[in-house]
Short mmCIF file of C-alpha atoms and ligand atoms in Angstrom, two decimals:
data_model
loop_
_atom_site.label_atom_id
_atom_site.label_comp_id
_atom_site.label_asym_id
_atom_site.label_seq_id
_atom_site.Cartn_x
_atom_site.Cartn_y
_atom_site.Cartn_z
CA MET A 1 65.04 108.85 67.14
CA GLU A 2 65.09 106.17 64.47
CA PRO A 3 62.13 103.83 64.40
CA PRO A 4 62.84 100.41 65.89
CA THR A 5 65.05 98.43 63.50
CA ARG A 6 62.44 95.68 63.47
CA MET A 7 60.38 97.96 61.17
CA ASN A 8 63.34 98.38 58.77
CA PHE A 9 63.90 94.72 58.21
CA PRO A 10 64.34 93.37 55.54
CA ILE A 11 65.60 96.65 54.03
CA THR A 12 68.22 97.19 56.71
CA ARG A 13 70.60 94.27 57.17
CA LYS A 14 73.68 95.09 59.27
CA ARG A 15 75.26 91.81 58.25
CA ARG A 16 75.82 93.05 54.64
CA LEU A 17 78.91 94.94 55.70
CA ARG A 18 80.26 92.04 57.75
CA LYS A 19 80.26 89.63 54.83
CA THR A 20 83.97 89.59 53.93
CA GLU A 21 87.28 90.46 55.49
CA HIS A 22 87.71 93.38 53.06
CA LEU A 23 84.30 94.86 53.86
CA ARG A 24 84.99 94.60 57.58
CA GLU A 25 88.39 96.20 57.16
CA ALA A 26 86.94 99.02 55.06
CA ILE A 27 84.45 100.08 57.74
CA ALA A 28 86.59 99.38 60.84
CA GLU A 29 86.39 102.33 63.24
CA THR A 30 89.46 101.53 65.34
CA HIS A 31 92.97 100.80 64.17
CA LEU A 32 95.70 99.45 66.40
CA ARG A 33 99.24 100.12 65.16
CA PRO A 34 102.64 99.01 66.54
CA ALA A 35 103.50 102.72 66.96
CA ASP A 36 100.63 103.06 69.47
CA LEU A 37 102.39 100.65 71.81
CA ILE A 38 104.92 101.34 74.56
CA TYR A 39 107.04 98.45 75.81
CA PRO A 40 108.02 98.41 79.52
CA LEU A 41 111.60 97.39 80.35
CA PHE A 42 112.98 96.42 83.77
CA ILE A 43 116.67 97.20 84.12
CA ASN A 44 118.79 95.75 86.93
CA ASP A 45 122.35 96.17 88.15
CA GLU A 46 123.73 92.85 86.86
CA GLN A 47 126.39 92.57 84.19
CA HIS A 48 125.26 90.32 81.36
CA SER A 49 122.35 88.33 82.67
CA ARG A 50 118.64 88.46 82.32
CA ILE A 51 116.39 87.04 85.00
CA ALA A 52 112.95 85.68 84.15
CA VAL A 53 110.01 87.04 86.15
CA PRO A 54 108.03 83.91 87.13
CA SER A 55 104.63 85.64 87.34
CA MET A 56 105.14 87.33 83.95
CA PRO A 57 106.23 84.70 81.38
CA GLY A 58 108.27 86.35 78.62
CA ILE A 59 109.27 89.34 80.78
CA TYR A 60 112.75 89.75 82.28
CA GLN A 61 114.81 91.83 84.62
CA ASN A 62 117.43 92.97 82.12
CA SER A 63 121.01 94.04 82.50
CA VAL A 64 121.72 97.30 80.69
CA ASN A 65 123.10 95.22 77.80
CA ASN A 66 119.98 93.10 77.62
CA ALA A 67 117.77 96.18 77.79
CA VAL A 68 119.46 97.36 74.60
CA ILE A 69 118.72 94.00 72.96
CA GLU A 70 115.06 94.14 74.03
CA ALA A 71 114.68 97.73 72.81
CA GLY A 72 116.21 96.68 69.48
CA LYS A 73 113.54 93.97 69.15
CA ALA A 74 110.84 96.54 69.92
CA LEU A 75 112.13 98.91 67.23
CA GLU A 76 112.26 96.09 64.74
CA ALA A 77 108.63 95.27 65.50
CA GLY A 78 107.64 98.89 64.81
CA ILE A 79 107.37 100.05 68.41
CA ARG A 80 108.83 103.51 68.97
CA ALA A 81 108.88 103.85 72.76
CA VAL A 82 109.98 102.01 75.88
CA LEU A 83 109.11 102.77 79.52
CA VAL A 84 112.06 102.05 81.79
CA PHE A 85 112.01 100.91 85.42
CA GLY A 86 115.13 100.47 87.56
CA ILE A 87 115.87 97.68 89.99
CA PRO A 88 118.81 98.96 92.06
CA ALA A 89 121.28 96.78 93.95
CA GLU A 90 120.93 98.95 97.07
CA LYS A 91 117.81 100.41 98.63
CA ASP A 92 117.56 102.86 101.51
CA GLN A 93 114.97 104.75 103.55
CA GLU A 94 114.86 107.71 101.14
CA GLY A 95 115.29 105.83 97.87
CA SER A 96 118.44 107.77 97.05
CA SER A 97 119.55 105.39 94.28
CA ALA A 98 116.58 106.76 92.31
CA TRP A 99 118.53 109.95 91.48
CA PHE A 100 122.17 108.74 91.41
CA GLU A 101 124.01 109.87 88.31
CA GLN A 102 125.33 106.30 88.01
CA GLY A 103 121.98 104.79 89.07
CA VAL A 104 120.78 101.75 87.22
CA VAL A 105 118.03 103.50 85.30
CA GLN A 106 120.26 106.49 84.49
CA ARG A 107 122.89 104.13 83.04
CA GLY A 108 120.19 102.29 81.14
CA ILE A 109 118.73 105.48 79.67
CA ARG A 110 122.18 106.72 78.62
CA GLU A 111 123.00 103.45 76.90
CA LEU A 112 119.64 103.23 75.12
CA LYS A 113 120.02 106.78 73.82
CA ARG A 114 123.63 106.13 72.80
CA GLN A 115 122.60 103.07 70.79
CA PHE A 116 119.35 104.27 69.25
CA GLY A 117 119.36 108.07 69.43
CA LYS A 118 116.20 109.70 68.07
CA ASP A 119 114.83 106.40 66.77
CA LEU A 120 113.76 105.31 70.25
CA LEU A 121 111.66 107.31 72.71
CA VAL A 122 112.87 106.52 76.20
CA ILE A 123 110.22 107.21 78.83
CA ALA A 124 111.35 107.12 82.47
CA ASP A 125 108.94 105.99 85.19
CA THR A 126 109.55 108.44 88.02
CA CYS A 127 108.87 106.97 91.45
CA LEU A 128 110.66 105.93 94.61
CA CYS A 129 109.09 102.55 95.43
CA GLU A 130 111.71 100.50 93.58
CA TYR A 131 114.45 102.36 95.47
CA THR A 132 113.11 102.63 99.03
CA SER A 133 113.82 99.91 101.59
CA HIS A 134 110.16 100.15 102.73
CA GLY A 135 108.78 99.93 99.17
CA HIS A 136 106.52 103.00 99.37
CA CYS A 137 106.37 105.67 96.66
CA GLY A 138 107.43 108.54 98.96
CA VAL A 139 108.93 109.45 102.32
CA LEU A 140 107.60 107.15 105.05
CA LEU A 141 107.17 108.41 108.61
CA GLU A 142 105.40 106.41 111.31
CA GLY A 143 103.41 104.42 108.78
CA ARG A 144 102.38 107.45 106.72
CA VAL A 145 103.69 108.50 103.34
CA LEU A 146 104.40 112.23 103.58
CA ASN A 147 103.33 114.23 100.57
CA ASP A 148 105.36 117.44 100.49
CA PRO A 149 108.75 116.03 101.56
CA SER A 150 108.40 113.43 98.78
CA LEU A 151 108.11 116.10 96.07
CA GLU A 152 111.74 117.21 96.31
CA LEU A 153 112.99 113.60 96.02
CA LEU A 154 110.75 112.89 93.04
CA ALA A 155 111.87 116.09 91.32
CA ARG A 156 115.53 115.18 91.87
CA THR A 157 114.81 111.80 90.31
CA ALA A 158 113.06 113.37 87.32
CA VAL A 159 115.92 115.82 86.69
CA SER A 160 118.51 113.03 86.91
CA GLN A 161 116.52 111.00 84.38
CA ALA A 162 116.30 114.00 82.03
CA GLU A 163 120.05 114.55 82.45
CA ALA A 164 120.63 110.93 81.45
CA GLY A 165 118.67 111.62 78.26
CA ALA A 166 115.08 110.53 78.99
CA ASP A 167 112.70 111.84 76.32
CA ILE A 168 109.64 111.83 78.57
CA ILE A 169 109.25 111.88 82.37
CA ALA A 170 106.40 109.76 83.75
CA PRO A 171 105.66 110.32 87.46
CA SER A 172 103.74 107.35 88.92
CA ASP A 173 103.82 108.18 92.65
CA MET A 174 100.40 109.89 93.05
CA MET A 175 101.64 112.60 95.44
CA ASP A 176 99.59 115.80 95.22
CA GLY A 177 101.28 118.62 93.33
CA ARG A 178 104.05 116.50 91.87
CA VAL A 179 103.43 117.41 88.25
CA ALA A 180 103.85 121.14 88.99
CA TYR A 181 106.85 120.52 91.23
CA ILE A 182 108.57 118.31 88.66
CA ARG A 183 107.70 120.74 85.84
CA ASP A 184 109.35 123.62 87.73
CA SER A 185 112.41 121.55 88.57
CA LEU A 186 112.85 120.36 84.98
CA ASP A 187 112.47 123.94 83.73
CA ASP A 188 115.02 125.26 86.26
CA ALA A 189 117.49 122.58 85.17
CA GLY A 190 117.09 123.56 81.51
CA TYR A 191 114.71 120.76 80.48
CA ASP A 192 111.74 122.95 79.62
CA ASP A 193 111.16 120.93 76.44
CA THR A 194 111.02 117.53 78.18
CA PRO A 195 107.36 116.42 78.30
CA ILE A 196 105.60 114.93 81.33
CA MET A 197 103.35 111.91 80.93
CA ALA A 198 101.43 111.90 84.22
CA TYR A 199 99.98 108.78 85.78
CA SER A 200 96.94 110.95 86.55
CA ALA A 201 94.25 108.43 87.35
CA LYS A 202 96.20 105.63 88.96
CA TYR A 203 94.07 103.27 91.01
CA ALA A 204 95.13 101.21 94.03
CA SER A 205 94.83 97.95 92.12
CA ALA A 206 95.36 94.27 92.89
CA LEU A 207 96.56 93.96 89.29
CA TYR A 208 100.00 95.43 90.11
CA GLY A 209 101.02 92.23 91.94
CA PRO A 210 103.21 90.68 89.21
CA PHE A 211 104.92 94.05 88.57
CA ARG A 212 105.95 94.21 92.20
CA ASP A 213 107.58 90.77 91.82
CA ALA A 214 109.39 92.03 88.73
CA ALA A 215 110.44 95.36 90.25
CA GLU A 216 110.90 94.04 93.80
CA SER A 217 108.76 96.93 95.04
CA THR A 218 106.08 95.39 97.25
CA PRO A 219 105.54 97.66 100.28
CA ALA A 220 107.12 96.04 103.36
CA SER A 221 104.07 97.10 105.37
CA GLY A 222 100.69 98.61 104.60
CA ASP A 223 99.39 99.30 101.12
CA ARG A 224 99.14 102.21 98.66
CA LYS A 225 95.49 103.11 99.33
CA GLY A 226 96.50 106.31 101.09
CA TYR A 227 97.81 107.78 97.85
CA GLN A 228 96.53 105.76 94.88
CA MET A 229 92.87 106.11 93.89
CA ASP A 230 89.90 104.12 95.16
CA PRO A 231 88.55 101.85 92.37
CA ARG A 232 85.01 102.93 93.26
CA ASN A 233 85.57 106.49 92.08
CA ALA A 234 85.12 107.86 88.57
CA ARG A 235 84.40 111.58 89.10
CA GLU A 236 87.49 111.81 91.26
CA ALA A 237 89.57 110.59 88.31
CA LEU A 238 88.40 113.58 86.30
CA GLU A 239 89.46 115.84 89.19
CA GLU A 240 92.91 114.25 89.19
CA VAL A 241 93.16 114.71 85.43
CA SER A 242 92.16 118.38 85.49
CA LEU A 243 94.63 119.08 88.31
CA ASP A 244 97.43 117.45 86.32
CA ILE A 245 96.47 119.41 83.22
CA HIS A 246 96.65 122.66 85.19
CA GLU A 247 99.99 121.61 86.67
CA GLY A 248 101.41 121.17 83.18
CA ALA A 249 101.03 117.51 82.21
CA ASP A 250 101.54 116.91 78.48
CA ILE A 251 100.08 113.40 78.30
CA ILE A 252 97.44 111.97 80.66
CA MET A 253 97.53 108.34 81.76
CA VAL A 254 94.85 106.05 83.13
CA LYS A 255 95.97 102.90 84.94
CA PRO A 256 95.08 99.99 84.95
CA ALA A 257 93.31 99.81 81.58
CA LEU A 258 90.75 97.02 81.33
CA PRO A 259 88.64 97.54 84.49
CA TYR A 260 88.80 101.31 83.83
CA LEU A 261 87.69 101.63 80.19
CA ASP A 262 84.91 103.95 81.39
CA ILE A 263 87.56 106.26 82.84
CA ILE A 264 89.62 106.21 79.63
CA SER A 265 86.51 107.07 77.66
CA GLN A 266 85.52 109.95 79.98
CA VAL A 267 89.05 111.35 80.05
CA ARG A 268 89.14 111.19 76.25
CA LYS A 269 85.99 113.36 76.17
CA MET A 270 87.18 115.91 78.73
CA THR A 271 90.61 116.78 77.27
CA ASN A 272 92.24 117.17 73.90
CA LEU A 273 95.61 116.10 75.32
CA PRO A 274 96.95 112.70 74.30
CA VAL A 275 95.66 109.90 76.54
CA ALA A 276 97.72 106.85 77.48
CA ALA A 277 96.45 103.69 79.14
CA TYR A 278 98.57 101.22 81.10
CA ASN A 279 97.65 97.60 80.39
CA VAL A 280 99.23 96.48 83.66
CA SER A 281 101.11 93.41 84.81
CA GLY A 282 98.11 91.55 86.26
CA GLU A 283 96.20 92.03 83.01
CA TYR A 284 99.18 90.48 81.21
CA SER A 285 99.60 87.58 83.62
CA MET A 286 95.91 86.60 83.49
CA VAL A 287 96.07 86.23 79.71
CA LYS A 288 99.41 84.40 79.86
CA ALA A 289 98.14 81.91 82.45
CA ALA A 290 94.94 81.18 80.54
CA ALA A 291 96.83 80.85 77.24
CA ALA A 292 99.40 78.49 78.80
CA ASN A 293 96.53 76.26 79.86
CA GLY A 294 95.05 76.28 76.38
CA TRP A 295 91.98 78.12 77.67
CA LEU A 296 92.36 81.20 75.48
CA ASP A 297 93.81 81.89 72.04
CA GLU A 298 96.58 84.30 73.05
CA LYS A 299 96.93 86.23 69.81
CA ALA A 300 93.20 86.78 69.30
CA THR A 301 92.70 87.68 72.97
CA VAL A 302 95.56 90.16 73.15
CA LEU A 303 94.58 91.93 69.94
CA GLU A 304 90.97 92.17 71.10
CA LEU A 305 91.95 93.56 74.51
CA LEU A 306 94.33 96.14 73.07
CA THR A 307 91.79 97.16 70.44
CA GLY A 308 89.21 97.61 73.19
CA ILE A 309 91.56 99.93 75.08
CA LYS A 310 92.15 101.92 71.90
CA ARG A 311 88.42 102.06 71.10
CA ALA A 312 87.73 103.40 74.60
CA GLY A 313 89.91 106.40 73.71
CA ALA A 314 93.56 105.66 74.41
CA ASP A 315 96.08 107.07 71.92
CA LEU A 316 98.95 105.17 73.49
CA ILE A 317 98.97 101.81 75.26
CA ILE A 318 101.71 100.63 77.59
CA SER A 319 101.69 96.84 77.46
CA TYR A 320 103.90 93.87 78.26
CA HIS A 321 102.26 92.23 75.22
CA ALA A 322 103.64 95.03 73.00
CA LEU A 323 106.38 92.99 71.29
CA ASP A 324 104.12 90.06 70.43
CA ALA A 325 101.20 92.30 69.52
CA ALA A 326 103.35 94.37 67.15
CA ASP A 327 104.55 91.20 65.42
CA TRP A 328 101.00 89.86 65.15
CA LEU A 329 99.78 93.16 63.72
CA LYS A 330 102.45 92.97 61.04
CA GLN A 331 101.36 89.42 60.13
CA GLY A 332 97.76 90.56 59.75
CA ARG A 333 94.83 89.14 61.71
C1 PBG B 401 105.52 102.42 90.51
C2 PBG B 401 104.73 101.73 89.48
C3 PBG B 401 103.88 100.62 89.61
C4 PBG B 401 103.44 100.31 88.34
C5 PBG B 401 103.98 101.25 87.48
N1 PBG B 401 104.77 102.12 88.19
C6 PBG B 401 103.56 99.79 90.80
C7 PBG B 401 102.77 100.30 91.90
O1 PBG B 401 102.28 101.43 91.91
O2 PBG B 401 102.66 99.53 92.85
C8 PBG B 401 102.53 99.15 88.02
C9 PBG B 401 102.69 98.58 86.68
C10 PBG B 401 102.13 97.24 86.45
O3 PBG B 401 101.48 96.59 87.30
O4 PBG B 401 102.37 96.76 85.34
N2 PBG B 401 104.82 103.34 91.27
ZN1 ZN B 402 105.85 103.90 93.21
#
């Protein structure tokens, strides 16, 4: 133990190294780079339009053509990866448009890979909630989401996304055993080198509200507390993470980010795998609303929040602020 700093004063003065911008930069412990960011893209079944999402200013439901334009902007800003979500024209009880060869997300993935090839990492969110008429992430029977019957549908979806050219498969459903099931199915289909980024510690959060507007995936009845995690639990998150590691996950995700920095930090300590954090829709909308009112400086706030997520231990950050943040990073603080 060091003696109390009071005894070191005036010899020790922490402010010496905070004196100038160059000194601060020289000793900075955390560095946020555009390449750390992943930009989410919503792709719909329209021809040439884009539709604004009212609760997420600056975010759109994109046609396939617009998704290409948005991904081009991301690349130009130095971002290397997008996370794609599909908004299908038709939904049914099973969510079968999730694995159609001509499904909206499959067409989007194919077009993004055709345009950008290896320059752009296309990550596919694998879930059923955007495709089911009831809005749940798996098979619904008498008000319950059935675990094991959902696995086959999720695996079909993952394989169809890999067939379309997805570079990474990201299951977000929170069914037990899905990482192993999807891993086996990808391997059987010849995609043994397609990585899985698992939404391992995904909490049942109020902060997904704006996303569900954007993706039109609000459950018609009930909520997701029967499969997503309880915000009160931290040890359980580590259990989820170790299960996913054993099932073959290549990248571990914690979601949301800001109320769960303790989880990101603990996951960082328990595994040497890459850790991703999802700075979710509600976290975006809160900043946007406050900035629109002139209550917060948007640039300074966003860079501070993203840096905090990185400092907690995230290697990768999925954020709706990614485009703006990457531009701001290039300008310098
Ligand atoms: C689908 C999915 C959700 C998000 C990512 N994938 C919504 C949910 O689970 O309800 C949330 C993302 C966000 O809020 O930005 N399972
Ligand atoms: Zn879902």
